[in-house]
Short mmCIF file of C-alpha atoms in Angstrom, two decimals:
data_model
loop_
_atom_site.label_atom_id
_atom_site.label_comp_id
_atom_site.label_asym_id
_atom_site.label_seq_id
_atom_site.Cartn_x
_atom_site.Cartn_y
_atom_site.Cartn_z
CA UNK A 239 67.01 -97.68 -56.27
CA UNK A 240 66.95 -94.62 -54.89
CA UNK A 241 66.53 -92.84 -59.19
CA UNK A 242 62.89 -95.20 -58.07
CA UNK A 243 62.73 -93.29 -54.72
CA UNK A 244 63.06 -90.09 -56.60
CA UNK A 245 61.29 -90.21 -58.80
CA UNK A 246 58.07 -91.48 -56.55
CA UNK A 247 59.21 -88.33 -54.13
CA UNK A 248 59.84 -85.32 -57.13
CA UNK A 249 57.00 -87.11 -60.42
CA UNK A 250 52.93 -87.42 -59.43
CA UNK A 251 51.44 -90.31 -60.54
CA UNK A 252 54.81 -91.71 -60.61
CA UNK A 253 53.72 -95.91 -60.01
CA UNK A 254 57.49 -96.89 -61.44
CA UNK A 255 58.58 -98.79 -64.85
CA UNK A 256 57.59 -102.00 -65.30
CA UNK A 257 56.83 -103.85 -62.09
CA UNK A 258 52.81 -102.90 -61.69
CA UNK A 259 53.30 -103.41 -58.00
CA UNK A 260 55.80 -100.61 -57.73
CA UNK A 261 55.74 -99.55 -53.76
CA UNK A 262 55.88 -103.62 -52.37
CA UNK A 263 57.86 -105.27 -55.51
CA UNK A 264 60.55 -103.25 -58.07
CA UNK A 265 62.99 -105.70 -59.14
CA UNK A 266 62.25 -105.23 -62.93
CA UNK A 267 62.83 -101.82 -62.61
CA UNK A 268 65.96 -101.98 -60.99
CA UNK A 269 67.12 -104.61 -63.49
CA UNK A 270 66.25 -102.40 -66.24
CA UNK A 271 68.48 -98.98 -64.80
CA UNK A 272 71.25 -100.79 -63.63
CA UNK A 273 71.90 -102.42 -66.98
CA UNK A 274 71.48 -99.02 -68.70
CA UNK A 275 73.09 -97.47 -66.17
CA UNK A 276 76.00 -100.42 -66.28
CA UNK A 277 76.19 -99.72 -70.56
CA UNK A 278 76.70 -96.12 -70.55
CA UNK A 279 79.35 -97.50 -68.62
CA UNK A 280 80.59 -99.10 -70.56
CA UNK A 281 81.42 -97.13 -73.36
CA UNK A 282 83.00 -94.01 -71.19
CA UNK A 283 85.64 -96.50 -69.80
CA UNK A 284 85.68 -97.51 -73.92
CA UNK A 285 85.82 -93.86 -75.29
CA UNK A 286 89.73 -92.87 -73.15
CA UNK A 287 90.48 -92.31 -69.55
CA UNK A 288 90.83 -88.42 -69.83
CA UNK A 289 86.90 -88.45 -69.98
CA UNK A 290 86.66 -91.22 -67.49
CA UNK A 291 88.95 -88.25 -65.25
CA UNK A 292 87.20 -85.47 -66.58
CA UNK A 293 83.35 -87.39 -65.12
CA UNK A 294 84.68 -88.82 -61.99
CA UNK A 295 85.59 -84.67 -61.41
CA UNK A 296 81.52 -83.57 -61.48
CA UNK A 297 80.19 -86.66 -59.80
CA UNK A 298 82.65 -85.19 -56.76
CA UNK A 299 81.07 -81.88 -56.93
CA UNK A 300 78.22 -83.09 -57.02
CA UNK A 301 79.15 -85.46 -54.34
CA UNK A 302 80.91 -82.76 -52.11
CA UNK A 303 77.77 -80.46 -52.80
CA UNK A 304 74.81 -82.82 -51.41
CA UNK A 305 77.56 -83.64 -48.02
CA UNK A 306 76.99 -80.15 -47.37
CA UNK A 307 72.90 -80.55 -48.39
CA UNK A 308 72.86 -82.79 -45.60
CA UNK A 309 74.80 -81.41 -42.65
CA UNK A 310 72.46 -78.11 -43.33
CA UNK A 311 69.07 -79.47 -42.98
CA UNK A 312 70.02 -81.26 -39.22
CA UNK A 313 70.05 -77.37 -38.17
CA UNK A 314 67.40 -76.18 -40.10
CA UNK A 315 63.34 -75.67 -38.38
CA UNK A 316 61.41 -78.79 -41.01
CA UNK A 317 57.79 -79.68 -41.35
CA UNK A 318 55.55 -81.21 -39.43
CA UNK A 319 55.75 -84.25 -42.28
CA UNK A 320 59.27 -84.38 -41.58
CA UNK A 321 59.18 -84.81 -38.11
CA UNK A 322 56.11 -87.28 -38.25
CA UNK A 323 59.33 -89.24 -40.63
CA UNK A 324 61.55 -89.02 -36.93
CA UNK A 325 63.21 -86.38 -37.58
CA UNK A 326 64.69 -85.12 -34.68
CA UNK A 327 66.56 -81.84 -34.93
CA UNK A 328 69.62 -82.60 -32.95
CA UNK A 329 69.06 -84.02 -29.00
CA UNK A 330 70.98 -85.94 -27.12
CA UNK A 331 67.48 -88.15 -26.31
CA UNK A 332 67.45 -89.23 -29.47
CA UNK A 333 71.20 -89.95 -29.19
CA UNK A 334 70.68 -92.36 -26.25
CA UNK A 335 68.21 -93.86 -27.76
CA UNK A 336 70.14 -94.73 -30.93
CA UNK A 337 73.39 -95.92 -29.06
CA UNK A 338 72.68 -99.16 -28.27
CA UNK A 339 72.25 -102.39 -30.85
CA UNK A 340 69.21 -102.66 -32.68
CA UNK A 341 69.33 -105.38 -35.42
CA UNK A 342 65.90 -106.87 -36.94
CA UNK A 343 65.40 -110.22 -36.24
CA UNK A 344 67.37 -112.59 -38.70
CA UNK A 345 69.92 -109.90 -38.72
CA UNK A 346 73.41 -109.48 -36.68
CA UNK A 347 76.36 -106.92 -37.11
CA UNK A 348 78.36 -109.61 -39.60
CA UNK A 349 75.22 -109.19 -42.14
CA UNK A 350 75.53 -105.10 -42.11
CA UNK A 351 79.13 -105.31 -42.35
CA UNK A 352 78.89 -108.01 -45.52
CA UNK A 353 76.42 -104.54 -46.89
CA UNK A 354 77.80 -101.61 -45.60
CA UNK A 355 82.39 -102.68 -46.10
CA UNK A 356 81.90 -102.41 -50.20
CA UNK A 357 81.10 -98.83 -49.72
CA UNK A 358 84.77 -98.49 -48.35
CA UNK A 359 87.32 -100.85 -50.83
CA UNK A 360 87.07 -97.44 -53.28
CA UNK A 361 89.89 -96.78 -51.55
CA UNK A 362 92.92 -98.68 -53.90
CA UNK A 363 90.85 -97.67 -56.49
CA UNK A 364 94.66 -95.50 -56.66
CA UNK A 365 95.97 -98.96 -56.78
CA UNK A 366 94.56 -99.52 -59.35
CA UNK A 367 95.18 -97.64 -62.00
CA UNK A 368 99.03 -97.48 -60.82
CA UNK A 369 99.85 -97.66 -65.11
CA UNK A 370 98.18 -94.62 -65.89
CA UNK A 371 99.62 -92.75 -63.16
CA UNK A 372 102.64 -90.23 -63.58
CA UNK A 373 104.66 -91.17 -60.30
CA UNK A 374 103.27 -94.56 -59.15
CA UNK A 375 105.48 -95.07 -56.33
CA UNK A 376 104.43 -90.55 -54.20
CA UNK A 377 101.00 -91.15 -55.81
CA UNK A 378 99.37 -94.31 -54.08
CA UNK A 379 100.20 -93.69 -50.36
CA UNK A 380 99.49 -89.95 -50.20
CA UNK A 381 96.11 -90.87 -52.18
CA UNK A 382 95.13 -94.48 -50.12
CA UNK A 383 96.24 -93.35 -47.14
CA UNK A 384 94.58 -89.76 -47.87
CA UNK A 385 91.48 -91.49 -48.35
CA UNK A 386 91.51 -94.07 -45.91
CA UNK A 387 91.50 -91.40 -43.14
CA UNK A 388 88.67 -88.97 -45.31
CA UNK A 389 86.15 -92.09 -45.46
CA UNK A 390 86.32 -93.02 -41.43
CA UNK A 391 85.84 -88.84 -40.06
CA UNK A 392 83.23 -88.86 -43.32
CA UNK A 393 81.16 -91.82 -41.88
CA UNK A 394 82.75 -91.51 -38.99
CA UNK A 395 80.83 -87.43 -38.86
CA UNK A 396 77.03 -88.85 -41.20
CA UNK A 397 77.19 -91.68 -38.41
CA UNK A 398 77.11 -89.53 -35.55
CA UNK A 399 75.21 -86.89 -36.68
CA UNK A 400 72.79 -89.53 -38.35
CA UNK A 401 72.48 -90.85 -34.79
CA UNK A 402 71.85 -87.78 -32.78
CA UNK A 403 69.09 -86.41 -35.21
CA UNK A 404 66.59 -89.00 -36.50
CA UNK A 405 64.95 -91.96 -35.08
CA UNK A 406 65.17 -95.65 -35.50
CA UNK A 407 61.40 -96.36 -36.17
CA UNK A 408 58.48 -93.48 -37.09
CA UNK A 409 55.16 -93.91 -38.41
CA UNK A 410 55.44 -90.61 -40.69
CA UNK A 411 51.91 -89.69 -40.21
CA UNK A 412 51.88 -86.08 -39.41
CA UNK A 413 47.52 -87.47 -37.84
CA UNK A 414 49.62 -89.55 -34.61
CA UNK A 415 52.32 -87.12 -34.61
CA UNK A 416 50.10 -83.53 -33.65
CA UNK A 417 48.03 -85.62 -31.07
CA UNK A 418 50.61 -87.36 -29.16
CA UNK A 419 53.23 -84.74 -29.36
CA UNK A 420 50.00 -81.93 -29.08
CA UNK A 421 50.59 -82.16 -24.82
CA UNK A 422 46.90 -79.83 -24.16
CA UNK A 423 45.57 -83.25 -24.97
CA UNK A 424 44.97 -85.60 -22.60
CA UNK A 425 46.27 -89.01 -22.57
CA UNK A 426 43.11 -90.73 -22.25
CA UNK A 427 41.94 -88.81 -25.39
CA UNK A 428 44.82 -89.39 -27.93
CA UNK A 429 42.78 -92.67 -29.97
CA UNK A 430 45.52 -93.09 -32.57
CA UNK A 431 48.44 -94.92 -31.36
CA UNK A 432 51.76 -93.21 -31.62
CA UNK A 433 53.82 -92.07 -34.52
CA UNK A 434 56.74 -93.86 -32.32
CA UNK A 435 54.92 -97.08 -31.27
CA UNK A 436 55.29 -99.56 -34.59
CA UNK A 437 54.42 -102.24 -32.88
CA UNK A 438 52.48 -104.35 -35.09
CA UNK A 439 49.45 -105.11 -32.17
CA UNK A 440 49.49 -101.64 -32.43
CA UNK A 441 48.24 -100.90 -35.47
CA UNK A 442 46.87 -104.53 -36.83
CA UNK A 443 50.14 -106.54 -38.28
CA UNK A 444 50.97 -102.52 -40.50
CA UNK A 445 54.94 -102.25 -40.72
CA UNK A 446 56.22 -98.62 -40.05
CA UNK A 447 57.66 -96.96 -43.66
CA UNK A 448 60.35 -94.35 -42.45
CA UNK A 449 63.41 -94.43 -39.25
CA UNK A 450 66.82 -96.19 -40.11
CA UNK A 451 65.32 -98.89 -39.49
CA UNK A 452 62.81 -98.97 -42.46
CA UNK A 453 63.88 -95.86 -44.47
CA UNK A 454 66.98 -95.71 -46.90
CA UNK A 455 66.54 -92.43 -47.80
CA UNK A 456 66.69 -90.68 -44.12
CA UNK A 457 69.85 -89.25 -45.58
CA UNK A 458 67.81 -87.66 -48.63
CA UNK A 459 64.74 -86.96 -45.26
CA UNK A 460 67.46 -84.89 -43.53
CA UNK A 461 68.63 -82.94 -45.57
CA UNK A 462 67.72 -79.19 -46.58
CA UNK A 463 66.71 -79.91 -50.60
CA UNK A 464 66.25 -83.83 -50.67
CA UNK A 465 67.59 -83.65 -53.83
CA UNK A 466 71.22 -82.93 -54.12
CA UNK A 467 71.16 -86.33 -51.71
CA UNK A 468 69.93 -88.37 -54.79
CA UNK A 469 72.22 -87.00 -57.10
CA UNK A 470 75.00 -87.43 -54.55
CA UNK A 471 74.11 -91.08 -53.62
CA UNK A 472 74.22 -91.25 -57.75
CA UNK A 473 77.57 -89.31 -57.31
CA UNK A 474 78.81 -91.87 -55.47
CA UNK A 475 77.82 -95.21 -56.73
CA UNK A 476 78.41 -94.29 -60.40
CA UNK A 477 81.79 -92.69 -59.51
CA UNK A 478 82.48 -95.85 -57.21
CA UNK A 479 81.34 -98.42 -60.90
CA UNK A 480 82.99 -96.20 -63.10
CA UNK A 481 86.35 -97.01 -60.24
CA UNK A 482 86.37 -100.71 -60.82
CA UNK A 483 85.04 -101.32 -64.67
CA UNK A 484 88.17 -99.39 -65.11
CA UNK A 485 90.40 -100.75 -62.55
CA UNK A 486 89.86 -104.59 -62.56
CA UNK A 487 90.08 -104.90 -66.20
CA UNK A 488 94.37 -103.54 -66.03
CA UNK A 489 94.64 -105.67 -63.04
CA UNK A 490 94.20 -108.43 -65.34
CA UNK A 491 95.32 -106.99 -67.98
CA UNK A 492 98.87 -106.44 -65.73
CA UNK A 493 98.34 -110.13 -65.00
CA UNK A 494 97.41 -111.48 -68.36
CA UNK A 495 101.58 -109.94 -69.59
CA UNK A 496 103.30 -111.50 -66.52
CA UNK A 497 101.21 -115.06 -66.91
CA UNK A 498 100.77 -115.63 -64.10
CA UNK A 499 97.10 -118.07 -64.69
CA UNK A 500 97.27 -120.40 -67.45
CA UNK A 501 95.04 -119.19 -70.43
CA UNK A 502 94.76 -116.76 -69.16
CA UNK A 503 97.10 -113.68 -71.33
CA UNK A 504 93.76 -113.41 -73.35
CA UNK A 505 93.16 -110.65 -72.08
CA UNK A 506 96.72 -108.69 -72.50
CA UNK A 507 96.18 -107.09 -74.61
CA UNK A 508 95.97 -103.58 -74.88
CA UNK A 509 94.29 -100.54 -77.61
CA UNK A 510 94.37 -96.81 -78.27
CA UNK A 511 97.25 -95.04 -76.25
CA UNK A 512 96.76 -95.31 -72.80
CA UNK A 513 96.88 -99.35 -74.06
CA UNK A 514 93.27 -99.44 -72.57
CA UNK A 515 92.47 -103.42 -71.83
CA UNK A 516 88.87 -103.80 -74.29
CA UNK A 517 88.35 -107.44 -72.89
CA UNK A 518 88.86 -106.69 -70.35
CA UNK A 519 86.19 -104.23 -69.59
CA UNK A 520 84.02 -106.94 -71.73
CA UNK A 521 84.60 -109.27 -68.99
CA UNK A 522 84.15 -107.48 -65.95
CA UNK A 523 80.88 -105.69 -67.93
CA UNK A 524 79.32 -109.06 -68.09
CA UNK A 525 80.16 -110.47 -64.42
CA UNK A 526 78.04 -106.29 -63.16
CA UNK A 527 75.24 -107.27 -65.46
CA UNK A 528 75.54 -111.00 -63.61
CA UNK A 529 75.71 -109.16 -60.52
CA UNK A 530 72.13 -106.70 -61.08
CA UNK A 531 70.15 -108.93 -63.24
CA UNK A 532 70.01 -110.55 -59.15
CA UNK A 533 68.32 -107.32 -58.04
CA UNK A 534 69.91 -108.41 -54.26
CA UNK A 535 71.91 -105.61 -52.71
CA UNK A 536 71.95 -107.43 -49.63
CA UNK A 537 72.71 -110.89 -51.55
CA UNK A 538 74.59 -109.02 -53.86
CA UNK A 539 76.72 -107.00 -50.93
CA UNK A 540 77.69 -110.33 -49.32
CA UNK A 541 78.64 -111.33 -51.62
CA UNK A 542 80.84 -108.65 -53.40
CA UNK A 543 82.43 -108.81 -49.14
CA UNK A 544 83.94 -112.50 -49.14
CA UNK A 545 85.67 -111.72 -52.97
CA UNK A 546 86.90 -108.55 -50.50
CA UNK A 547 87.85 -109.57 -48.05
CA UNK A 548 89.66 -112.79 -49.00
CA UNK A 549 91.95 -110.32 -51.66
CA UNK A 550 92.34 -107.82 -49.21
CA UNK A 551 93.82 -111.37 -46.79
CA UNK A 552 96.44 -112.42 -50.02
CA UNK A 553 97.67 -109.20 -50.48
CA UNK A 554 98.45 -109.14 -46.72
CA UNK A 555 99.73 -112.24 -46.58
CA UNK A 556 102.09 -111.64 -49.58
CA UNK A 557 103.24 -108.84 -48.31
CA UNK A 558 103.93 -110.60 -45.47
CA UNK A 559 105.83 -113.97 -46.79
CA UNK A 560 107.77 -111.09 -48.88
CA UNK A 561 109.02 -109.74 -45.74
CA UNK A 562 110.04 -112.75 -43.87
CA UNK A 563 111.62 -114.48 -46.46
CA UNK A 564 113.44 -111.59 -47.14
CA UNK A 565 112.83 -111.35 -51.16
CA UNK A 566 114.83 -109.28 -52.55
CA UNK A 567 112.20 -108.38 -54.97
CA UNK A 568 109.97 -106.61 -51.88
CA UNK A 569 112.30 -103.69 -50.25
CA UNK A 570 108.84 -101.40 -48.77
CA UNK A 571 109.91 -97.74 -48.68
CA UNK A 572 107.20 -97.03 -46.16
CA UNK A 573 108.92 -95.18 -42.83
CA UNK A 574 105.69 -96.79 -40.93
CA UNK A 575 106.08 -100.32 -42.34
CA UNK A 576 105.73 -103.75 -40.91
CA UNK A 577 105.16 -107.32 -41.78
CA UNK A 578 103.40 -108.04 -37.78
CA UNK A 579 101.06 -105.25 -39.26
CA UNK A 580 100.43 -107.40 -42.72
CA UNK A 581 99.58 -110.36 -40.21
CA UNK A 582 97.18 -109.18 -38.21
CA UNK A 583 95.20 -108.16 -41.70
CA UNK A 584 95.29 -111.58 -42.74
CA UNK A 585 94.15 -113.01 -39.41
CA UNK A 586 91.09 -109.53 -39.23
CA UNK A 587 90.73 -110.74 -43.64
CA UNK A 588 90.26 -114.33 -42.30
CA UNK A 589 88.10 -114.05 -38.93
#
């Protein structure tokens, strides 16, 4: 959807690819773009890990530039069009307005969490590729813990930045903004609703299109250039997709080699110098394609979150069980490891 939003913002006269009412219905466009992207990622995975690593490095550079662009945009004076969309610059009053919960009808903390959670699952990408690491025992703990710390700090900073600089709802109407921010105009002469008044009654049933509640491209509005944020969205999304499409088949291949499940050895063979699990690639491709054809981000994200949480619960329980039963094959070397922390992880995942 970011690509469609970018085309709408930067391509004059853009009205979508196949969907007629592009502003309210873009499902088929999302399916086309997602399917083509998935095919390209599958080809990249089959080509080999060398090219996967090169592409990931390029995506990382693009992502870093987009983050810098976002931070710079918060300190610069902006046009009235940007302010009308809810941007305020750094403001304590904006932070106070954003401090409390403001869920739309039918939404809750857990529904938002289900959409957000898949964004932090990339921290285990290194563990999924353990067979390709030179020294997995050293690289995986360092990489995973570094990813957790970096991800946590980054998301906390970005959430704080948006909370201090952007309002939850705004109309984006420049005329309304000029009328209600011009102190020389008496309130009795202000014939239009405030650009911050998004109640249905004041707008004859129409909804506001901007603010953090309504506009999914809030960071693009805040950033200095806008298009770099779209590039960062592409980089983050494609990077995660590559990691999943490359990592999941290798885990499946390892399970197949050990014959942990009946009839699963079909996925054990590998091809090429890196023993690439091509059969696993194809299986994961069709699973991902099915999710793309659903074309509903909130629904797919909630489904993925359930699978991830279930997997993490089983991993934590396996670790706890191996420690309590004193399994001779389980010898954790991490200095601060505690089986009780694993049990807490199980409880958090279940509840």
